XYZ file of C-alpha atoms in Angstrom:
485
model
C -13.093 -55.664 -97.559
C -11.452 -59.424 -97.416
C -14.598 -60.546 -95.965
C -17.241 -58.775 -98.408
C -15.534 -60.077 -101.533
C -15.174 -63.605 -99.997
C -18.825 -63.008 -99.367
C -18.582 -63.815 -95.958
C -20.043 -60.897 -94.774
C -22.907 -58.800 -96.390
C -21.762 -55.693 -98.519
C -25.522 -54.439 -97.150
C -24.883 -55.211 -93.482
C -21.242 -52.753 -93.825
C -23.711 -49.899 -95.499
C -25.820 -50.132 -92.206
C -22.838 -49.553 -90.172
C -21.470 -46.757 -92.277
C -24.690 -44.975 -92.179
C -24.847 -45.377 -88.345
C -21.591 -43.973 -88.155
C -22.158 -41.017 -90.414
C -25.744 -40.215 -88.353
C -23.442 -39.459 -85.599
C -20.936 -36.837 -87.167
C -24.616 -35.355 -88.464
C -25.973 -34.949 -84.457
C -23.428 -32.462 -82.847
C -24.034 -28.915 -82.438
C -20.943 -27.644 -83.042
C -18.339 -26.424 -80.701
C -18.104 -22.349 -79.798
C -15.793 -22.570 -77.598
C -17.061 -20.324 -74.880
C -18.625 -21.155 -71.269
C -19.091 -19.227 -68.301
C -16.020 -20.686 -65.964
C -17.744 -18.407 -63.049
C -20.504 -20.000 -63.217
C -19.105 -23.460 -63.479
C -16.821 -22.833 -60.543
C -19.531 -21.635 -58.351
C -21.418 -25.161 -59.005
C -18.032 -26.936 -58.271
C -17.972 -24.989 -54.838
C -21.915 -25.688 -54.329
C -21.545 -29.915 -54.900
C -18.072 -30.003 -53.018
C -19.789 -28.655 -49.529
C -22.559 -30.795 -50.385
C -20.457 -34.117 -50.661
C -18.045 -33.626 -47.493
C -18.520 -35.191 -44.335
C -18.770 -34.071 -40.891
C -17.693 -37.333 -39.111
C -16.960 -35.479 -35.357
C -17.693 -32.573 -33.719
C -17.633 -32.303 -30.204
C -18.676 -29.719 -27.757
C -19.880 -27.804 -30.980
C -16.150 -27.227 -32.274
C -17.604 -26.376 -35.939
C -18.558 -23.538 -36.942
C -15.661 -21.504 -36.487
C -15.486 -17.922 -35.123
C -14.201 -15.642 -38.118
C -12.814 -13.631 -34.697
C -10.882 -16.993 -33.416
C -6.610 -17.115 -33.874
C -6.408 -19.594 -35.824
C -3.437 -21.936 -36.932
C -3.712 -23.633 -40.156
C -1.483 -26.376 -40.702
C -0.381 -28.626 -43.172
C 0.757 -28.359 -46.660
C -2.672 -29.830 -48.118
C -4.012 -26.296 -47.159
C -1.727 -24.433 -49.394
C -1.305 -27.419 -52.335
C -4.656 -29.082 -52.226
C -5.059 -32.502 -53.169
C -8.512 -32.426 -55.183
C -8.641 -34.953 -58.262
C -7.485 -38.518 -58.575
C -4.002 -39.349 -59.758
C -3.230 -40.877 -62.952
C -5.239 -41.101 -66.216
C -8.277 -39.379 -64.406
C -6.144 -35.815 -64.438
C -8.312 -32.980 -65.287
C -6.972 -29.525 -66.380
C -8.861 -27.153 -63.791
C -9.924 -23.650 -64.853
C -8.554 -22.535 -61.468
C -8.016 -24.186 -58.210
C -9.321 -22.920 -54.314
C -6.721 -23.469 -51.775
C -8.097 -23.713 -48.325
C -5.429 -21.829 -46.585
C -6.536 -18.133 -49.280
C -10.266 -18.983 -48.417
C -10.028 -19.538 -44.403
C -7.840 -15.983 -44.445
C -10.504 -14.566 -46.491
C -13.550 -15.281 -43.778
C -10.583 -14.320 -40.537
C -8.006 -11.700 -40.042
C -6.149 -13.932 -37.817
C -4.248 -16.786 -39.633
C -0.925 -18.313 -38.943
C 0.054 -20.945 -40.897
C 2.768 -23.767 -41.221
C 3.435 -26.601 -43.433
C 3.361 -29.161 -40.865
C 4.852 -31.993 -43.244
C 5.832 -31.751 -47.252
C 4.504 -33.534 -49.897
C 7.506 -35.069 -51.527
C 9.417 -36.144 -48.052
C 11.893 -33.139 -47.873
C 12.949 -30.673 -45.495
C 13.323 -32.424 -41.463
C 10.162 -33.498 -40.537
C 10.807 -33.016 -36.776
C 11.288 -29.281 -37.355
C 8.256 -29.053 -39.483
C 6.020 -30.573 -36.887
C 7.530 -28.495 -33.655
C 7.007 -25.372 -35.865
C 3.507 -26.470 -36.300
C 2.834 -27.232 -32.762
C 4.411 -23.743 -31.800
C 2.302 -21.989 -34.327
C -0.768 -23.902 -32.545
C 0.020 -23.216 -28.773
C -0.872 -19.566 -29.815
C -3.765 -20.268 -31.466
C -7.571 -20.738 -30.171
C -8.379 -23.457 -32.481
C -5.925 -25.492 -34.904
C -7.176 -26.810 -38.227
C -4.985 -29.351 -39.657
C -5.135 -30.630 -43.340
C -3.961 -34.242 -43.806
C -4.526 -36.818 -46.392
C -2.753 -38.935 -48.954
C -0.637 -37.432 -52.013
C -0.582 -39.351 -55.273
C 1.968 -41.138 -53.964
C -0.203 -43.276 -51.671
C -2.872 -43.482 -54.088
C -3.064 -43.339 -58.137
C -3.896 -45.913 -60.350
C -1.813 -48.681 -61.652
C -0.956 -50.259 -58.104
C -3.148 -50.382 -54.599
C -2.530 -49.536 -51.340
C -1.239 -51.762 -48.473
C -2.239 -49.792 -45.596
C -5.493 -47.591 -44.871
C -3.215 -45.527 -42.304
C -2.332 -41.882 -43.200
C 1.360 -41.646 -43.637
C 3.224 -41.494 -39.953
C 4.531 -38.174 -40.445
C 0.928 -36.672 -40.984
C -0.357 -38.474 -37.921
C 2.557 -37.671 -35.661
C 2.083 -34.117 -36.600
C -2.210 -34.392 -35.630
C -0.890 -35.524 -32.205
C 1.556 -32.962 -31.486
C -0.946 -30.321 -32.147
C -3.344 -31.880 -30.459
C -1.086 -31.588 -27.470
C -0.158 -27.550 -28.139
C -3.459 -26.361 -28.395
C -7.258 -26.148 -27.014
C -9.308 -27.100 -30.388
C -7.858 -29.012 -33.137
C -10.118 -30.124 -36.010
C -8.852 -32.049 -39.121
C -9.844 -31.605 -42.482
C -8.802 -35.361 -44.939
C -8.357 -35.398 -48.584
C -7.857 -38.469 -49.543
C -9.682 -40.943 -52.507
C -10.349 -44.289 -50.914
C -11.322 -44.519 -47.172
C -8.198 -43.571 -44.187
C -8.531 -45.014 -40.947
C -8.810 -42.551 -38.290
C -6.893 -44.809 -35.525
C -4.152 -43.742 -33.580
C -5.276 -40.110 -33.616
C -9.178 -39.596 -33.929
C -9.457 -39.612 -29.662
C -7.133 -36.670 -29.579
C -9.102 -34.268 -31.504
C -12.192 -32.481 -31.504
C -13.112 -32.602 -35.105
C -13.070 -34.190 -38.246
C -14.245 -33.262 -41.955
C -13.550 -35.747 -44.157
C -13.319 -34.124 -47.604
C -12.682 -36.595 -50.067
C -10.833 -34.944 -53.081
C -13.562 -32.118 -53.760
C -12.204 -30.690 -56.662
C -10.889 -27.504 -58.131
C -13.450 -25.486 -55.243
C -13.128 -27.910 -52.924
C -10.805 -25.191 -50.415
C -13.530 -22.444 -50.300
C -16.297 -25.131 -50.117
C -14.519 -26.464 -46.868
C -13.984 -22.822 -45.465
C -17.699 -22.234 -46.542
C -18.225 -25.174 -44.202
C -15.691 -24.696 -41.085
C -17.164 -21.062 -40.448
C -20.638 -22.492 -41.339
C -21.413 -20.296 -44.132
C -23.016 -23.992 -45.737
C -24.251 -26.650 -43.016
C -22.744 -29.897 -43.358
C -24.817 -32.496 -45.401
C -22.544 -35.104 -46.661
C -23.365 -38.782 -46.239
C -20.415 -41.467 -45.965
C -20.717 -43.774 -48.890
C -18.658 -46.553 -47.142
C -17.670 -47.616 -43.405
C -14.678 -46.194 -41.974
C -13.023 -49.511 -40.180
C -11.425 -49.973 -37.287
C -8.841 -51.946 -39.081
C -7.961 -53.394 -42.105
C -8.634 -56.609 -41.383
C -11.947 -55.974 -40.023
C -12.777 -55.497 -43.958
C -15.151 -58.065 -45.572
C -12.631 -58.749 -48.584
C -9.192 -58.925 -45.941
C -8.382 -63.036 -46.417
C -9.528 -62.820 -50.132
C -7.517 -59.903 -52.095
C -4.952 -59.599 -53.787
C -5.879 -63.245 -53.695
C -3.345 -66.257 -54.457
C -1.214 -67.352 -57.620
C -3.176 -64.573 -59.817
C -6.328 -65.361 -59.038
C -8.897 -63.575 -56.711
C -11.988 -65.106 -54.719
C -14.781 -62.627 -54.066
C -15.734 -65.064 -51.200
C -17.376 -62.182 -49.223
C -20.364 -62.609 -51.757
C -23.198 -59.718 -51.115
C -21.657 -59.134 -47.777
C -19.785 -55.990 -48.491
C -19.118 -53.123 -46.468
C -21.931 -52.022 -44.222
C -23.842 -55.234 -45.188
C -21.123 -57.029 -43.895
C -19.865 -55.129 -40.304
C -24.295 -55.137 -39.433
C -24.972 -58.440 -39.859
C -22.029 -59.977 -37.991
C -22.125 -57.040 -35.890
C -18.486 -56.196 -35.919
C -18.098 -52.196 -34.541
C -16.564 -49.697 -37.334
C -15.366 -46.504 -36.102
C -18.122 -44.771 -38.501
C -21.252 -46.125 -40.184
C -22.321 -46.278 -43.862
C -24.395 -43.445 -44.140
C -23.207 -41.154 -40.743
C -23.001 -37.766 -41.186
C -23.454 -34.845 -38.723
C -24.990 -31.408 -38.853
C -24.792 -28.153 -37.174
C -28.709 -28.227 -36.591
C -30.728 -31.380 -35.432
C -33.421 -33.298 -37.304
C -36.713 -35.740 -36.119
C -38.556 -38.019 -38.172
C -42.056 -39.163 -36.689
C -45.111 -40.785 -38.420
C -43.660 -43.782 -40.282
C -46.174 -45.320 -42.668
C -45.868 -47.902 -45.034
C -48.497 -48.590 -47.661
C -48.520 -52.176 -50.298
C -49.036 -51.142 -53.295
C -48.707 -54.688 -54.678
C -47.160 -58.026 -54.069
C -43.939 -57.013 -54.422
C -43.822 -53.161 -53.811
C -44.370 -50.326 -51.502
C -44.457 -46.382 -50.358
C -42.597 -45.288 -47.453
C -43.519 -42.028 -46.041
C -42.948 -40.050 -42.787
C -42.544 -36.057 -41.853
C -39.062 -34.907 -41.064
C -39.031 -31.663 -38.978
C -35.380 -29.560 -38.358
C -35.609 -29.053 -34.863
C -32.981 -26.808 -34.522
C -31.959 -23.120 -35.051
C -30.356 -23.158 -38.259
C -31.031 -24.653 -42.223
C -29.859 -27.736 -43.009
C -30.279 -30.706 -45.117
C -30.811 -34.139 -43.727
C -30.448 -37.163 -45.853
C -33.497 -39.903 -45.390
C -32.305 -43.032 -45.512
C -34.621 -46.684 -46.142
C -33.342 -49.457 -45.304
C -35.137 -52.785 -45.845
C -34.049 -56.219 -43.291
C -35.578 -59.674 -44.037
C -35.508 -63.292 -43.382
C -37.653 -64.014 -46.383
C -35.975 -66.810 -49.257
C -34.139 -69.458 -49.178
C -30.738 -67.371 -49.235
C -28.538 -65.612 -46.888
C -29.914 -61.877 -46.975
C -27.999 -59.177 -45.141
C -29.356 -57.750 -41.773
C -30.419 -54.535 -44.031
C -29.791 -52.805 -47.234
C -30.629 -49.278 -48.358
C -33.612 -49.504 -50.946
C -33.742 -45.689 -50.927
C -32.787 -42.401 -49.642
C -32.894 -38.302 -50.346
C -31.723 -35.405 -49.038
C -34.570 -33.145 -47.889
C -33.532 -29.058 -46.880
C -34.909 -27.579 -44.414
C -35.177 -24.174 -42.516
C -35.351 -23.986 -38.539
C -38.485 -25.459 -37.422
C -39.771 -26.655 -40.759
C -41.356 -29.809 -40.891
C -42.159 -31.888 -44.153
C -43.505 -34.943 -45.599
C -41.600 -37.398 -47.637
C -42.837 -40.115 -49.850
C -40.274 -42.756 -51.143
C -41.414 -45.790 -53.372
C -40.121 -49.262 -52.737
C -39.858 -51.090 -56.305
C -39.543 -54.990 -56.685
C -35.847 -54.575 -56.616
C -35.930 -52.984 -53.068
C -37.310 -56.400 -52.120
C -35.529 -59.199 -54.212
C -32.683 -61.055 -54.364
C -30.936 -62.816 -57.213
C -31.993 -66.637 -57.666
C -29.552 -68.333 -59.553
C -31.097 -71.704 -60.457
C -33.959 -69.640 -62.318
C -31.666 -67.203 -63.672
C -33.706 -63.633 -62.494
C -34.633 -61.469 -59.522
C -37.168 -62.573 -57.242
C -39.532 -61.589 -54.634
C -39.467 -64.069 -51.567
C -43.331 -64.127 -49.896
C -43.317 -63.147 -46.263
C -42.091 -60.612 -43.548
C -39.988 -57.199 -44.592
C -39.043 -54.570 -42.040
C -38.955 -50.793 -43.394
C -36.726 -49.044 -41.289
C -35.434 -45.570 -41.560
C -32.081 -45.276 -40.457
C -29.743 -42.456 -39.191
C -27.288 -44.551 -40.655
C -26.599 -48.567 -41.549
C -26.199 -48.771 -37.499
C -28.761 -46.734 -36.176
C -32.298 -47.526 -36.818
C -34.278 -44.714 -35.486
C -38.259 -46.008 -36.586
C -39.450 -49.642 -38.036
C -42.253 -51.474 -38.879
C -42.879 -54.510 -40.936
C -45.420 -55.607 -43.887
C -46.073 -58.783 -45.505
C -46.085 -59.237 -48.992
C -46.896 -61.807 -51.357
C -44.054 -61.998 -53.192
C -43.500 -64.354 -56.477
C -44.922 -67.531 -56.748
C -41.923 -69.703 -57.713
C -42.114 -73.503 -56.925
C -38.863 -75.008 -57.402
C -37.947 -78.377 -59.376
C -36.699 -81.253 -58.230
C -35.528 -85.111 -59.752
C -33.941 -87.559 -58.140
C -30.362 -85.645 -58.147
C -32.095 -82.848 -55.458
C -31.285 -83.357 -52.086
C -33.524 -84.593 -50.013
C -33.345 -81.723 -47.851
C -34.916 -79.657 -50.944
C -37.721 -82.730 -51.489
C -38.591 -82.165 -47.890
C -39.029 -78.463 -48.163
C -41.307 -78.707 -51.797
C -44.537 -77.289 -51.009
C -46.259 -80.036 -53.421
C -44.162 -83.187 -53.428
C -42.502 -82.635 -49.497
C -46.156 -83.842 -47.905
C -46.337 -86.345 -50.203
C -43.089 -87.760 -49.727
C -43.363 -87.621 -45.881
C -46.844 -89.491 -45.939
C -45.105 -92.165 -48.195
C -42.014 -93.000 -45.787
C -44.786 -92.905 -42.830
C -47.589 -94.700 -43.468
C -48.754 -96.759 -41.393
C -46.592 -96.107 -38.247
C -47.334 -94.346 -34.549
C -46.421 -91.036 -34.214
C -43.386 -91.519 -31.793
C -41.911 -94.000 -34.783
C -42.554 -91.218 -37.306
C -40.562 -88.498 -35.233
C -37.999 -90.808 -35.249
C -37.795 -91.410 -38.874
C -38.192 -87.243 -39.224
C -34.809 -87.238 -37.350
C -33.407 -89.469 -39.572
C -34.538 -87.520 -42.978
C -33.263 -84.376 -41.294
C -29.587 -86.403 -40.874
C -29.706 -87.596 -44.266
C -31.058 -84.160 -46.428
C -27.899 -82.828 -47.705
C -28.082 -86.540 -49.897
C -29.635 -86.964 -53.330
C -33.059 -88.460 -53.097
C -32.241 -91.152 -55.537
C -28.688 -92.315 -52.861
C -31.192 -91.637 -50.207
C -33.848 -94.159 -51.430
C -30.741 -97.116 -52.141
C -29.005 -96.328 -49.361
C -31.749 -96.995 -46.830
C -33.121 -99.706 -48.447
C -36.465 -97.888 -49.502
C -38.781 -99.406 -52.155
C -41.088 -97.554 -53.417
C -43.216 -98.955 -56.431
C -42.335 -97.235 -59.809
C -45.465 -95.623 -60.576
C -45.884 -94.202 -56.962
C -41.974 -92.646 -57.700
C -43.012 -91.255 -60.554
C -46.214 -89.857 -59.240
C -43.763 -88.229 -57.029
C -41.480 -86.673 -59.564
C -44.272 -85.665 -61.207
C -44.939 -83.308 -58.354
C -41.844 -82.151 -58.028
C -41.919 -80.803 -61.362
C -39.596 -83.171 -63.460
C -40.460 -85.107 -66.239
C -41.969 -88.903 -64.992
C -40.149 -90.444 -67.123
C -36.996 -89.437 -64.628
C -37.989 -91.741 -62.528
């Protein structure tokens, strides 16, 4: 109001905003109050065995028998851990436990705690209890994970090991009984050190929400097939991580040094081994994926399609995955990056063809002297991967790409005069004229020592002169203004 009769702002420009306001209270349709919570919980159950991950299974551990003894054991089975911590709370309309679903699909069930949540009880007691309750037992599945105490918001976490309790308690029954398959809930990624060698299994579950404990029964009896994709690399170690010598960072500040070289981008193109891939996930049934074919359909695009056939005995979804690896630019690129990807279903046998477009994006990278996305010409592989590590069919197209010629003056390097399509021949044919071809090599050894300097240091420095107007015929080429020179 201060401001309007000042007249410093507009009286007209406030109506605007009012009316904008007021169109909004005029656009909602009301509240009844009533939704089908059923419904809504069956969807919750539907996405959470879509979005888990089978990250082991050997000697076909998974599915479960619904005749096996089974020991379930630890307390995430009976006091699930399925939403973030913090401000992100949620007030569920009921929550699954996995312990009530797994004793709904078996008669056969033992169960013990393992560990508790909020450190009490004597942990050595817990864990022999558990280990005796999974010496009688065919299989053992154990729930482990991090509480709210290891992660929330508001601070971060200094390890990426489960708590020691949790993974003493894995080992010991490991060592008790035959099978023993482990079932995570946790919110950022755990490492799986110290531990994943002694199992047979392991479903990583993320925090699955309110139905996440009868979408992982649905999935350790095999009632739903394991889809789930992992969204980042599990690491061998913390400091294997791209980010490890940058964050929390120094004095308050923070250097994102490890540029586009994050996660998977970063552990394939220095080729440092991760105990899982970006983008592994295992199935109960097998899938193939033959006649790759790539199509242009323009300088800076594509379609990417092959047939994917399940060939094994039961349905299952398999998640296509394109991943796209070039040299092309002047920049560092990563070894590949995943331009596209869907999940496909399939019954037993079933074969079908998929068709993925490859937009400009899928091919650019961000050039930062001319401020956009751009298309480098040349070479780009297509590959479809199993995951970021495992390339299971390639090939490569060329494409045209953008048609950017760079600028330079007599600030560029010479290094970046050299490498001008238009003013590098020009220069080189100045500097040479005249001399045999075993003197010009040399003095091409000598430019190559001398490119990171400025052309116009260059030129003083080794005593080079070059009349004015051949300079700025020069310049000229390189795009700058003559008068530069």
């Amino acid at each position: 109001m201060d401001a309007v009769r000042a007249g410093d702002l507009d009286e007209a420009t406030v109506n605007a905003s009012v009316r904008r306001v007021v169109a909004l209270t005029e656009r909602h349709s009301g509240v009844s109050g009533a939704f089908d919570s059923d419904a809504h919980h069956a969807l919750a159950r539907e996405l959470a065995a879509e979005c888990a991950v089978l990250l082991k299974n050997e000697d076909g551990t998974l599915p479960l028998s619904a005749e096996a003894r089974i020991a379930v054991i630890g307390e995430f089975a009976a006091r699930p851990r399925f939403q973030g911590g913090g401000s992100s709370h949620v007030h569920a309309t009921r929550v699954d436990a996995a312990l009530d679903a797994i004793r709904a699909l078996a008669p056969d069930v033992a169960y013990a705690p393992g560990f508790s949540l909020d450190g009490s009880g004597d942990a050595r007691e817990l864990r022999e209890a558990a280990a005796e309750a999974a010496a009688s037992a065919d299989v053992a599945v154990v729930f482990a994970g991090l509480s709210e105490r290891e992660e929330s918001e508001g601070f971060d976490r200094e390890t990426i090991d489960l708590p020691a309790v949790q993974i003493e308690l894995i080992r010991a029954v490991a060592a008790a009984t035959r099978r023993t398959v482990v079932v995570l809930s946790n919110g950022g990624v755990v490492s799986l050190e110290g531990w994943h060698d002694d199992v047979d299994a392991v479903l990583e579950g993320w925090l699955l929400g309110q139905a996440g404990g009868s979408a992982v029964a649905d999935l350790l009896f095999g009632a739903v097939n394991p889809s789930g994709r992992l969204a980042e690399s599990i690491p061998v170690r913390l400091k294997d991580t791209p980010s490890y010598l940058n964050f929390p960072g120094e004095a308050g500040q923070v250097r994102y040094g490890e540029g586009v070289m994050v996660g998977y981008r970063y552990y394939e193109t220095v080729e440092l081994p991760v105990r899982y891939p970006f983008g592994h996930g295992l199935s109960y049934t097998t899938f193939a994926i033959d006649g790759l074919r790539v199509v242009r359909t323009g300088d800076d695009r594509a379609t990417v399609t092959m047939r994917v056939t399940n060939t094994g005995d039961r349905a299952g979804k398999h998640v296509v995955q394109v991943y796209v690896s070039t040299a092309a630019g002047p920049v560092r690129r990563p070894v590949r990056e995943l331009r596209a990807f869907r999940k496909v279903s399939l019954a037993p046998g079933e074969s079908r063809t998929v068709t993925l477009p490859l937009d400009r994006r899928a091919f650019a990278y961000y050039d930062v002297p001319l401020g956009r996305w751009t298309v480098a010409p040349g070479d780009y592989t297509i590959q479809i991967g199993e995951n970021a590590s495992s390339v299971v069919a390639e090939t490569t197209i060329g494409l045209g790409g953008d048609s950017v010629v760079p600028v330079v003056s007599l600030d560029s390097t010479l290094g970046e005069w050299l490498s001008h399509p238009l003013a590098g021949p020009a220069l080189l044919r100045v500097l040479s004229g005249g001399k045999s071809r075993r003197t010009e090599e040399d003095d091409e050894n000598g430019l190559r020592m001398a490119s990171s300097m400025p052309m116009g240091r260059f030129l003083t420095f080794a005593g080079i002169d070059i009349p004015h107007a051949t300079l700025r015929e020069l310049v000229e080429l390189g795009g700058s203004d003559g008068a530069a020179a």
